[in-house]
């Protein structure tokens, strides 16, 4: 409750640089962590029905975070964009013999918080509860029921579908959302990453309750899941917790591999008219995957190009030198297969051409020459020196654990991160960018009031 | 019966020992608050100034926020952008935010780098150079920010106008980012004066949370801030909002996809209330209506009657002066704004006529107990709570009383504040009426008038 009111307050707070925060908000999985002294000794095992579990004890606070992640993101939507998201959102509308109101009260009565979120690769279900045994029991049994025996009530489904259509309409009045959807659509073409996570009007209207049940039965299964646990528990308690949370899941099968993402064959430009004061510009290409052999070169390189806010080339050129935009950035979205590489900004309509030309210029020069020695040294100091900040809360740690296990990254990923960053040379960055990003074949999307 | 047992257990088991807050006062009037959190080798440092949009007057709105941007543009010792560069070099994150009641600057660092932040903050407290050419660019950046956040966001535009209609004389009528025309006409001299007036040790609170030793932080603060001279800040007029004697209704017609409704009632806040319990009763009332899935608006309006696609209530207990108790919502498909308004008003009538059930109250109290623990997972949030409370004049101790005060709220008290404040004559209603997206916005924006 305090939290919520706080959220409302922050709606009217104005922050000085959103660039970094924005890139991070859009890709919570983009966080990186590092350091050989991470001290996160990750424990792992499998539950009886085959779910992979990762656990880190956090004895300081009397609380527990659980994050259950399925390979059931929008990449699994098939020909019904939005199916993964609506399915995930329906789990707490009815489960076992309880309806939505009862489920909500089961959590709220004891101050537990439950949330579901869907991205392109994953559907993630999070629970936070006090560790106190009777409270924990109530939270976990409710959570297990939601994950394992959802009933998909028909009237709830109709309501959720109608409200989803409203939220899709809401996106149409946001030039930023329009630009992003157009960008993904044109970047990924026929690949499952092309469609918006929240779906499309047509597919949401066409969806049937049976589609949700089929999706659930195929993807929300023990062999397609990862459970991450952080909290005031010992290994035995964590084991019991993992068993309890997954007990009602069908064993099922892991999801099949996703198709590879094809590189763009030519430059492409899409302009969409919108009655806004600013033009939103997105430029990019397919980028990289989790565990990519070029991961560290591209990650450190992008930090210098536009991933670190002030001091990065894009922000310095667009914002600091010329005052053209409040927010300008670049980022990679490392996914199961190559995700997006995106550069973006938004500027007054009459400045759009100038800003776009500058953005292209910055990229071409960076690919051409790579970073300077000073830039690289500075970026490394920033990334490695800031390591402890990335895992300074249970919330951060549980997200990392789920990400590492979900993508099959090594368990010493955090411990070796700084070494890997330190090992990157300017030549590595230049080489990786030259191989991976072709400035002759960029996709450019603009949404705004076309200059007359 | 079971619920009572639950709560008894909550009380019995979950009384986490509050990490002590250490308070120090420097001779020049600066306050320092330190809280130890040894979970990770990191530290959050925030400096809070008692200045923000509610200190401004017509003609210079947005000056606090623009000055916040300029705080990154260099001092006699450090050139523009160097502040950010040094923090980044030290592996830190930094940013700032401005609101109606405060302006705050923060750094998050590995614990051994705290001195870096103190040195830089002490320097920019008095030695900003405010170069004109940097100012000109930054003003453009903020104009772009305003276009991004407000001009191109129909709901934000509606909120801004609703707020200006609800408050006639209170400084809360001004948007934090400033009116566009004021931004276009702000001069660097306005910022210089604002800076001289408000940026002084006796108008600041330094808050540090993390893996630190309080007395050593105190010594470090004395070393860096102790010599900065006191400046008497100007007295600002109270500008208390006159009593409202009749409903105000406004319509905002802009290109958009969805209608939107806001209702607000003038209410007191903890700072300016004769009977303290009233503010806490309003806080609980907001929790009865929204903030969790089992609250009334989501359970009755979204799920039950299915009139709203989304509905919220909010109240800012810790504002510096009289605030609005607000409700807002988006109608579901096949429902219009009128029926949504009727449904929201019916909920308000219920609050006036029927006592809130003990079950609902218990649920809210349980959530408060739990969030007390959860909030300790975020050092940043802990620091923020202390910073806000000090800056609005309530004192950080207020947060330690929160749980007890919320627990003391009775159903009768909630009904009393509902009857006293949620009256039609005390209400402002704003409706966003969408125009087709292909209509032009240009008619709505007056040409800029610049003074030189």
Tab-separated table of N, CA and C in Angstrom, chain A residues 1-6 8-9 12-17 60-63 92-93 100-101 104-105 108-112 128-130 132 134-135 138 159 162-163 165-166 169-170 172-173 205 275-278 280 310 319-321 323-324 326 346-348 351 378 381-382 385-386 388-390 392-395 449, chain B residues 3 6 9-10 13 39 42 65 68-69 73 84-85 88-89 91-93 95-98 108-109 137-138 140-141 144-145 147-149 152 159 176 256-258 283-284 290-294 302-303 306 309 313-316 333-334 363-364 366-367 370 372-377 381 384-385 388 402 437 439 441-442:
chain	number	residue	atom	x	y	z
A	1	UNK	N	0.817	-1.203	0.000
A	1	UNK	CA	0.000	0.000	0.000
A	1	UNK	C	0.855	1.259	0.000
A	2	UNK	N	1.828	1.291	0.882
A	2	UNK	CA	2.766	2.400	0.827
A	2	UNK	C	3.405	2.462	-0.546
A	3	UNK	N	3.778	1.302	-0.992
A	3	UNK	CA	4.399	1.160	-2.303
A	3	UNK	C	3.551	1.764	-3.398
A	4	UNK	N	2.256	1.414	-3.365
A	4	UNK	CA	1.408	1.848	-4.470
A	4	UNK	C	1.288	3.353	-4.482
A	5	UNK	N	1.033	3.916	-3.326
A	5	UNK	CA	0.891	5.363	-3.301
A	5	UNK	C	2.171	6.008	-3.766
A	6	UNK	N	3.253	5.371	-3.445
A	6	UNK	CA	4.529	5.896	-3.887
A	6	UNK	C	4.574	5.904	-5.414
A	8	UNK	N	2.199	6.185	-7.480
A	8	UNK	CA	1.391	7.282	-8.009
A	8	UNK	C	2.171	8.579	-7.905
A	9	UNK	N	2.890	8.740	-6.817
A	9	UNK	CA	3.694	9.938	-6.657
A	9	UNK	C	4.767	10.007	-7.744
A	12	UNK	N	4.524	11.701	-11.187
A	12	UNK	CA	4.723	13.124	-11.468
A	12	UNK	C	6.127	13.570	-11.110
A	13	UNK	N	7.013	12.626	-10.932
A	13	UNK	CA	8.404	12.982	-10.684
A	13	UNK	C	9.137	13.030	-12.008
A	14	UNK	N	10.031	13.953	-12.121
A	14	UNK	CA	10.740	14.091	-13.377
A	14	UNK	C	12.199	13.749	-13.145
A	15	UNK	N	12.716	12.885	-13.957
A	15	UNK	CA	14.088	12.425	-13.749
A	15	UNK	C	14.999	12.980	-14.836
A	16	UNK	N	16.204	13.263	-14.443
A	16	UNK	CA	17.088	13.968	-15.352
A	16	UNK	C	17.549	13.183	-16.573
A	17	UNK	N	18.000	11.988	-16.383
A	17	UNK	CA	18.397	11.201	-17.551
A	17	UNK	C	17.599	9.932	-17.523
A	60	UNK	N	19.567	-12.429	5.781
A	60	UNK	CA	19.431	-11.163	6.517
A	60	UNK	C	18.001	-10.713	6.772
A	61	UNK	N	17.111	-10.954	5.791
A	61	UNK	CA	15.747	-10.442	5.949
A	61	UNK	C	14.756	-11.598	6.000
A	62	UNK	N	13.718	-11.474	6.846
A	62	UNK	CA	12.761	-12.586	7.016
A	62	UNK	C	11.759	-12.672	5.861
A	63	UNK	N	12.274	-12.875	4.660
A	63	UNK	CA	11.407	-12.933	3.487
A	63	UNK	C	11.963	-13.887	2.444
A	92	UNK	N	-4.128	-16.420	-12.455
A	92	UNK	CA	-4.679	-16.087	-11.130
A	92	UNK	C	-6.138	-15.632	-11.212
A	93	UNK	N	-6.795	-15.932	-12.324
A	93	UNK	CA	-8.231	-15.637	-12.447
A	93	UNK	C	-9.083	-16.785	-11.909
A	100	UNK	N	-10.986	-15.688	-8.719
A	100	UNK	CA	-9.995	-14.600	-8.712
A	100	UNK	C	-9.995	-13.843	-7.385
A	101	UNK	N	-11.183	-13.563	-6.861
A	101	UNK	CA	-11.262	-12.797	-5.610
A	101	UNK	C	-10.631	-13.566	-4.451
A	104	UNK	N	-6.855	-13.611	-4.826
A	104	UNK	CA	-6.282	-12.301	-4.490
A	104	UNK	C	-6.226	-12.125	-2.973
A	105	UNK	N	-7.303	-12.525	-2.310
A	105	UNK	CA	-7.326	-12.358	-0.849
A	105	UNK	C	-6.324	-13.272	-0.152
A	108	UNK	N	-3.214	-11.255	-0.418
A	108	UNK	CA	-3.274	-9.944	0.245
A	108	UNK	C	-3.449	-10.058	1.761
A	109	UNK	N	-4.158	-11.081	2.208
A	109	UNK	CA	-4.365	-11.278	3.647
A	109	UNK	C	-3.058	-11.376	4.412
A	110	UNK	N	-2.020	-11.860	3.759
A	110	UNK	CA	-0.756	-12.081	4.460
A	110	UNK	C	0.357	-11.202	3.887
A	111	UNK	N	-0.035	-10.229	3.072
A	111	UNK	CA	0.958	-9.291	2.528
A	111	UNK	C	1.914	-9.920	1.531
A	112	UNK	N	1.504	-11.039	0.914
A	112	UNK	CA	2.360	-11.626	-0.131
A	112	UNK	C	2.088	-10.901	-1.437
A	128	UNK	N	6.586	-12.937	-3.670
A	128	UNK	CA	7.381	-12.477	-2.534
A	128	UNK	C	6.523	-12.652	-1.288
A	129	UNK	N	7.093	-13.276	-0.287
A	129	UNK	CA	6.329	-13.510	0.942
A	129	UNK	C	7.232	-13.387	2.166
A	130	UNK	N	6.607	-13.152	3.301
A	130	UNK	CA	7.356	-13.217	4.548
A	130	UNK	C	7.698	-14.688	4.795
A	132	UNK	N	7.964	-16.373	7.668
A	132	UNK	CA	7.150	-16.971	8.703
A	132	UNK	C	6.367	-18.191	8.232
A	134	UNK	N	3.591	-20.180	8.815
A	134	UNK	CA	2.179	-20.240	8.384
A	134	UNK	C	1.883	-19.298	7.207
A	135	UNK	N	2.531	-18.162	7.198
A	135	UNK	CA	2.314	-17.200	6.111
A	135	UNK	C	2.908	-17.751	4.823
A	138	UNK	N	0.786	-20.475	3.294
A	138	UNK	CA	-0.399	-19.990	2.592
A	138	UNK	C	-0.012	-19.386	1.242
A	159	UNK	N	-13.484	-11.066	-20.099
A	159	UNK	CA	-13.120	-9.761	-19.549
A	159	UNK	C	-11.654	-9.432	-19.850
A	162	UNK	N	-11.305	-8.438	-23.403
A	162	UNK	CA	-11.811	-7.075	-23.674
A	162	UNK	C	-10.836	-6.017	-23.157
A	163	UNK	N	-10.300	-6.245	-21.942
A	163	UNK	CA	-9.382	-5.259	-21.381
A	163	UNK	C	-8.046	-5.240	-22.120
A	165	UNK	N	-7.855	-5.638	-25.328
A	165	UNK	CA	-8.144	-4.812	-26.507
A	165	UNK	C	-8.057	-3.323	-26.152
A	166	UNK	N	-8.501	-2.978	-24.944
A	166	UNK	CA	-8.377	-1.586	-24.495
A	166	UNK	C	-6.905	-1.191	-24.382
A	169	UNK	N	-5.451	-0.538	-27.692
A	169	UNK	CA	-5.878	0.779	-28.175
A	169	UNK	C	-5.023	1.872	-27.554
A	170	UNK	N	-4.733	1.702	-26.276
A	170	UNK	CA	-3.915	2.679	-25.569
A	170	UNK	C	-2.547	2.844	-26.237
A	172	UNK	N	-1.914	2.665	-29.282
A	172	UNK	CA	-2.022	3.414	-30.537
A	172	UNK	C	-1.904	4.913	-30.323
A	173	UNK	N	-2.107	5.384	-29.093
A	173	UNK	CA	-1.974	6.824	-28.869
A	173	UNK	C	-0.579	7.181	-28.365
A	205	UNK	N	-8.971	-10.952	-30.685
A	205	UNK	CA	-10.401	-11.204	-30.926
A	205	UNK	C	-10.655	-12.663	-31.325
A	275	UNK	N	0.008	12.313	-34.985
A	275	UNK	CA	-0.110	13.757	-34.705
A	275	UNK	C	0.663	14.189	-33.464
A	276	UNK	N	1.928	13.819	-33.362
A	276	UNK	CA	2.684	14.134	-32.150
A	276	UNK	C	3.643	15.295	-32.381
A	277	UNK	N	4.048	15.923	-31.289
A	277	UNK	CA	4.992	17.041	-31.367
A	277	UNK	C	6.393	16.536	-31.715
A	278	UNK	N	6.658	15.306	-31.351
A	278	UNK	CA	7.969	14.726	-31.620
A	278	UNK	C	7.879	13.570	-32.609
A	280	UNK	N	9.495	9.913	-33.159
A	280	UNK	CA	10.267	8.851	-32.497
A	280	UNK	C	11.029	8.092	-33.570
A	310	UNK	N	25.031	9.355	-19.966
A	310	UNK	CA	26.021	10.425	-20.116
A	310	UNK	C	27.402	9.847	-20.346
A	319	UNK	N	22.332	14.723	-27.280
A	319	UNK	CA	21.802	15.530	-26.185
A	319	UNK	C	22.781	16.600	-25.706
A	320	UNK	N	24.005	16.164	-25.366
A	320	UNK	CA	24.920	17.098	-24.718
A	320	UNK	C	25.451	18.170	-25.669
A	321	UNK	N	25.795	17.768	-26.891
A	321	UNK	CA	26.361	18.764	-27.815
A	321	UNK	C	25.291	19.630	-28.457
A	323	UNK	N	21.473	19.326	-27.727
A	323	UNK	CA	20.160	19.497	-27.079
A	323	UNK	C	18.984	19.018	-27.923
A	324	UNK	N	19.211	17.976	-28.746
A	324	UNK	CA	18.158	17.537	-29.668
A	324	UNK	C	17.119	16.622	-29.023
A	326	UNK	N	15.770	14.440	-25.223
A	326	UNK	CA	15.890	14.157	-23.796
A	326	UNK	C	16.477	12.763	-23.605
A	346	UNK	N	13.924	10.526	-29.509
A	346	UNK	CA	12.723	11.215	-29.974
A	346	UNK	C	13.006	12.717	-29.924
A	347	UNK	N	12.630	13.412	-30.987
A	347	UNK	CA	12.959	14.826	-31.093
A	347	UNK	C	11.836	15.563	-31.821
A	348	UNK	N	11.764	16.882	-31.636
A	348	UNK	CA	10.749	17.685	-32.318
A	348	UNK	C	10.751	17.368	-33.805
A	351	UNK	N	13.264	18.563	-36.280
A	351	UNK	CA	14.685	18.200	-36.102
A	351	UNK	C	14.955	16.736	-36.426
A	378	UNK	N	37.712	3.638	-19.553
A	378	UNK	CA	36.652	4.252	-18.760
A	378	UNK	C	35.459	3.298	-18.625
A	381	UNK	N	36.219	0.444	-16.238
A	381	UNK	CA	36.156	0.881	-14.840
A	381	UNK	C	34.708	0.980	-14.380
A	382	UNK	N	33.882	1.543	-15.246
A	382	UNK	CA	32.478	1.723	-14.905
A	382	UNK	C	31.783	0.368	-14.706
A	385	UNK	N	33.748	-1.732	-11.761
A	385	UNK	CA	33.665	-1.047	-10.463
A	385	UNK	C	32.243	-1.034	-9.925
A	386	UNK	N	31.276	-1.085	-10.816
A	386	UNK	CA	29.886	-1.025	-10.387
A	386	UNK	C	29.277	-2.384	-10.136
A	388	UNK	N	29.182	-4.562	-7.644
A	388	UNK	CA	28.402	-4.899	-6.443
A	388	UNK	C	26.983	-4.323	-6.470
A	389	UNK	N	26.788	-3.238	-7.218
A	389	UNK	CA	25.463	-2.618	-7.273
A	389	UNK	C	24.444	-3.504	-7.967
A	390	UNK	N	24.940	-4.421	-8.788
A	390	UNK	CA	24.000	-5.197	-9.590
A	390	UNK	C	23.358	-6.321	-8.815
A	392	UNK	N	22.780	-6.148	-5.233
A	392	UNK	CA	22.721	-5.676	-3.850
A	392	UNK	C	21.338	-5.829	-3.240
A	393	UNK	N	20.438	-6.544	-3.921
A	393	UNK	CA	19.129	-6.791	-3.311
A	393	UNK	C	18.652	-8.178	-3.726
A	394	UNK	N	17.779	-8.745	-2.911
A	394	UNK	CA	17.240	-10.071	-3.221
A	394	UNK	C	16.503	-10.057	-4.555
A	395	UNK	N	15.854	-8.942	-4.830
A	395	UNK	CA	15.099	-8.803	-6.065
A	395	UNK	C	16.030	-8.932	-7.272
A	449	UNK	N	4.847	13.448	-36.794
A	449	UNK	CA	4.160	14.275	-37.776
A	449	UNK	C	5.152	14.580	-38.869
B	3	UNK	N	-8.424	-15.325	10.632
B	3	UNK	CA	-7.722	-14.096	10.280
B	3	UNK	C	-7.088	-13.449	11.508
B	6	UNK	N	-3.974	-15.208	12.317
B	6	UNK	CA	-2.931	-14.801	11.377
B	6	UNK	C	-2.237	-13.528	11.845
B	9	UNK	N	-0.119	-13.779	14.724
B	9	UNK	CA	1.173	-14.357	14.350
B	9	UNK	C	2.063	-13.312	13.697
B	10	UNK	N	1.466	-12.527	12.847
B	10	UNK	CA	2.252	-11.475	12.212
B	10	UNK	C	2.926	-10.642	13.286
B	13	UNK	N	5.699	-12.825	15.140
B	13	UNK	CA	6.929	-13.269	14.483
B	13	UNK	C	7.645	-12.171	13.700
B	39	UNK	N	24.281	-5.768	3.982
B	39	UNK	CA	24.026	-6.952	3.161
B	39	UNK	C	24.936	-7.026	1.939
B	42	UNK	N	27.978	-1.961	-0.631
B	42	UNK	CA	27.599	-0.800	-1.436
B	42	UNK	C	27.015	0.289	-0.545
B	65	UNK	N	13.380	22.209	-11.811
B	65	UNK	CA	13.749	21.045	-12.602
B	65	UNK	C	14.855	21.364	-13.601
B	68	UNK	N	18.016	21.519	-11.816
B	68	UNK	CA	18.483	20.160	-11.533
B	68	UNK	C	19.299	19.637	-12.727
B	69	UNK	N	18.816	19.880	-13.940
B	69	UNK	CA	19.579	19.486	-15.129
B	69	UNK	C	20.918	20.214	-15.170
B	73	UNK	N	26.216	20.428	-15.194
B	73	UNK	CA	26.879	21.195	-16.252
B	73	UNK	C	28.097	21.971	-15.775
B	84	UNK	N	29.432	13.459	-13.950
B	84	UNK	CA	28.966	12.128	-14.351
B	84	UNK	C	30.131	11.218	-14.721
B	85	UNK	N	31.131	11.817	-15.367
B	85	UNK	CA	32.271	11.016	-15.806
B	85	UNK	C	33.020	10.432	-14.609
B	88	UNK	N	31.006	7.671	-12.989
B	88	UNK	CA	31.042	6.469	-13.838
B	88	UNK	C	32.384	5.757	-13.706
B	89	UNK	N	33.429	6.544	-13.710
B	89	UNK	CA	34.795	6.024	-13.560
B	89	UNK	C	34.928	5.216	-12.268
B	91	UNK	N	32.621	3.414	-11.053
B	91	UNK	CA	31.670	2.311	-11.059
B	91	UNK	C	30.310	2.678	-10.500
B	92	UNK	N	30.033	3.970	-10.421
B	92	UNK	CA	28.787	4.384	-9.787
B	92	UNK	C	27.645	4.604	-10.748
B	93	UNK	N	26.452	4.680	-10.156
B	93	UNK	CA	25.272	5.128	-10.890
B	93	UNK	C	24.862	6.435	-10.238
B	95	UNK	N	21.977	9.956	-10.585
B	95	UNK	CA	20.897	10.644	-11.264
B	95	UNK	C	20.305	11.665	-10.305
B	96	UNK	N	19.171	12.233	-10.676
B	96	UNK	CA	18.531	13.229	-9.842
B	96	UNK	C	17.064	13.248	-10.185
B	97	UNK	N	16.255	13.749	-9.279
B	97	UNK	CA	14.842	13.911	-9.618
B	97	UNK	C	14.268	15.131	-8.913
B	98	UNK	N	13.260	15.700	-9.555
B	98	UNK	CA	12.598	16.883	-9.033
B	98	UNK	C	11.129	16.560	-8.897
B	108	UNK	N	24.929	5.803	-6.326
B	108	UNK	CA	25.044	4.462	-5.758
B	108	UNK	C	26.449	3.975	-6.097
B	109	UNK	N	27.201	3.589	-5.073
B	109	UNK	CA	28.616	3.281	-5.267
B	109	UNK	C	29.043	2.081	-4.442
B	137	UNK	N	21.245	25.051	-24.423
B	137	UNK	CA	21.067	23.674	-24.907
B	137	UNK	C	20.169	22.867	-23.967
B	138	UNK	N	20.414	23.039	-22.682
B	138	UNK	CA	19.686	22.217	-21.713
B	138	UNK	C	18.216	22.600	-21.678
B	140	UNK	N	16.531	23.425	-24.238
B	140	UNK	CA	15.978	22.675	-25.370
B	140	UNK	C	15.734	21.211	-24.991
B	141	UNK	N	16.683	20.649	-24.249
B	141	UNK	CA	16.523	19.256	-23.803
B	141	UNK	C	15.249	19.117	-22.963
B	144	UNK	N	12.183	19.246	-25.032
B	144	UNK	CA	11.967	17.916	-25.630
B	144	UNK	C	11.395	16.949	-24.589
B	145	UNK	N	11.886	17.057	-23.386
B	145	UNK	CA	11.389	16.183	-22.322
B	145	UNK	C	9.901	16.440	-22.072
B	147	UNK	N	7.767	17.603	-24.242
B	147	UNK	CA	7.017	17.055	-25.377
B	147	UNK	C	6.848	15.545	-25.217
B	148	UNK	N	7.912	14.882	-24.785
B	148	UNK	CA	7.889	13.427	-24.622
B	148	UNK	C	6.912	13.007	-23.525
B	149	UNK	N	7.008	13.668	-22.372
B	149	UNK	CA	6.222	13.232	-21.221
B	149	UNK	C	4.788	13.724	-21.245
B	152	UNK	N	2.812	14.817	-25.918
B	152	UNK	CA	2.452	13.657	-26.749
B	152	UNK	C	1.821	12.527	-25.947
B	159	UNK	N	-4.072	15.119	-17.039
B	159	UNK	CA	-3.705	15.244	-15.628
B	159	UNK	C	-3.241	16.668	-15.313
B	176	UNK	N	5.468	20.020	-12.561
B	176	UNK	CA	6.868	20.014	-12.129
B	176	UNK	C	7.810	20.422	-13.259
B	256	UNK	N	-6.568	11.161	-29.526
B	256	UNK	CA	-6.273	10.027	-28.640
B	256	UNK	C	-7.150	8.865	-29.056
B	257	UNK	N	-6.901	7.726	-28.452
B	257	UNK	CA	-7.674	6.530	-28.756
B	257	UNK	C	-8.703	6.244	-27.675
B	258	UNK	N	-8.329	6.548	-26.427
B	258	UNK	CA	-9.148	6.119	-25.302
B	258	UNK	C	-9.587	7.293	-24.455
B	283	UNK	N	-5.272	7.600	4.084
B	283	UNK	CA	-4.286	6.661	3.551
B	283	UNK	C	-4.880	5.241	3.488
B	284	UNK	N	-5.535	4.843	4.556
B	284	UNK	CA	-6.153	3.512	4.570
B	284	UNK	C	-7.300	3.457	3.560
B	290	UNK	N	-7.786	0.811	-3.707
B	290	UNK	CA	-6.865	0.286	-4.715
B	290	UNK	C	-5.503	-0.007	-4.138
B	291	UNK	N	-4.639	-0.592	-4.955
B	291	UNK	CA	-3.290	-0.887	-4.482
B	291	UNK	C	-3.031	-2.370	-4.352
B	292	UNK	N	-4.073	-3.181	-4.374
B	292	UNK	CA	-3.871	-4.630	-4.401
B	292	UNK	C	-5.034	-5.239	-5.178
B	293	UNK	N	-4.841	-6.466	-5.606
B	293	UNK	CA	-5.873	-7.100	-6.434
B	293	UNK	C	-7.201	-7.325	-5.700
B	294	UNK	N	-7.123	-7.390	-4.368
B	294	UNK	CA	-8.356	-7.619	-3.628
B	294	UNK	C	-9.046	-6.319	-3.223
B	302	UNK	N	-13.476	-3.572	-11.937
B	302	UNK	CA	-12.821	-4.240	-13.062
B	302	UNK	C	-13.357	-5.672	-13.188
B	303	UNK	N	-13.322	-6.449	-12.096
B	303	UNK	CA	-13.720	-7.857	-12.188
B	303	UNK	C	-15.222	-8.055	-12.005
B	306	UNK	N	-17.313	-5.131	-14.214
B	306	UNK	CA	-16.623	-5.068	-15.516
B	306	UNK	C	-16.913	-3.759	-16.255
B	309	UNK	N	-11.746	-0.849	-17.393
B	309	UNK	CA	-10.604	-1.646	-17.843
B	309	UNK	C	-9.495	-1.509	-16.808
B	313	UNK	N	-6.965	4.533	-7.158
B	313	UNK	CA	-7.152	5.648	-6.228
B	313	UNK	C	-5.797	5.969	-5.639
B	314	UNK	N	-5.589	7.221	-5.283
B	314	UNK	CA	-4.287	7.561	-4.720
B	314	UNK	C	-4.341	8.777	-3.832
B	315	UNK	N	-3.436	8.787	-2.885
B	315	UNK	CA	-3.360	9.887	-1.919
B	315	UNK	C	-1.911	9.985	-1.477
B	316	UNK	N	-1.400	11.191	-1.400
B	316	UNK	CA	-0.014	11.366	-1.000
B	316	UNK	C	0.053	11.918	0.422
B	333	UNK	N	-14.442	-1.825	-22.570
B	333	UNK	CA	-15.132	-1.777	-23.865
B	333	UNK	C	-16.626	-1.888	-23.631
B	334	UNK	N	-17.402	-1.233	-24.464
B	334	UNK	CA	-18.867	-1.238	-24.351
B	334	UNK	C	-19.358	-0.453	-23.136
B	363	UNK	N	-6.571	-6.821	6.172
B	363	UNK	CA	-5.783	-7.114	4.981
B	363	UNK	C	-4.798	-5.975	4.697
B	364	UNK	N	-5.290	-4.771	4.839
B	364	UNK	CA	-4.418	-3.622	4.589
B	364	UNK	C	-3.295	-3.580	5.619
B	366	UNK	N	-2.036	-6.075	7.237
B	366	UNK	CA	-1.087	-7.159	6.961
B	366	UNK	C	-0.126	-6.754	5.844
B	367	UNK	N	-0.650	-6.055	4.868
B	367	UNK	CA	0.219	-5.607	3.771
B	367	UNK	C	1.246	-4.586	4.256
B	370	UNK	N	3.991	-6.459	6.049
B	370	UNK	CA	4.888	-7.133	5.107
B	370	UNK	C	5.760	-6.137	4.368
B	372	UNK	N	6.837	-3.404	5.333
B	372	UNK	CA	7.903	-2.955	6.231
B	372	UNK	C	9.171	-3.777	6.022
B	373	UNK	N	8.993	-5.088	5.856
B	373	UNK	CA	10.137	-5.983	5.632
B	373	UNK	C	10.645	-5.843	4.197
B	374	UNK	N	9.715	-5.897	3.237
B	374	UNK	CA	10.123	-5.865	1.824
B	374	UNK	C	10.944	-4.616	1.496
B	375	UNK	N	10.548	-3.500	2.095
B	375	UNK	CA	11.232	-2.249	1.773
B	375	UNK	C	12.706	-2.291	2.157
B	376	UNK	N	13.033	-3.148	3.096
B	376	UNK	CA	14.443	-3.239	3.501
B	376	UNK	C	15.295	-3.918	2.444
B	377	UNK	N	14.659	-4.468	1.436
B	377	UNK	CA	15.438	-5.067	0.344
B	377	UNK	C	16.002	-3.991	-0.569
B	381	UNK	N	15.231	2.821	-1.605
B	381	UNK	CA	13.895	3.168	-1.135
B	381	UNK	C	13.934	3.635	0.323
B	384	UNK	N	15.170	7.050	0.382
B	384	UNK	CA	14.169	7.934	-0.195
B	384	UNK	C	13.085	8.306	0.824
B	385	UNK	N	12.622	7.317	1.562
B	385	UNK	CA	11.608	7.581	2.596
B	385	UNK	C	12.114	8.642	3.571
B	388	UNK	N	12.433	12.179	1.891
B	388	UNK	CA	11.148	12.859	1.672
B	388	UNK	C	10.614	13.414	2.991
B	402	UNK	N	4.533	4.754	11.189
B	402	UNK	CA	3.541	4.461	10.156
B	402	UNK	C	2.679	3.247	10.504
B	437	UNK	N	-7.190	10.431	-34.248
B	437	UNK	CA	-5.730	10.596	-34.285
B	437	UNK	C	-5.241	11.310	-35.541
B	439	UNK	N	-6.470	13.988	-36.673
B	439	UNK	CA	-6.694	15.433	-36.613
B	439	UNK	C	-5.405	16.116	-36.185
B	441	UNK	N	-2.749	18.583	-34.346
B	441	UNK	CA	-2.494	19.145	-33.023
B	441	UNK	C	-2.090	20.600	-33.096
B	442	UNK	N	-1.697	21.037	-34.279
B	442	UNK	CA	-0.998	22.325	-34.352
B	442	UNK	C	-1.889	23.459	-33.863
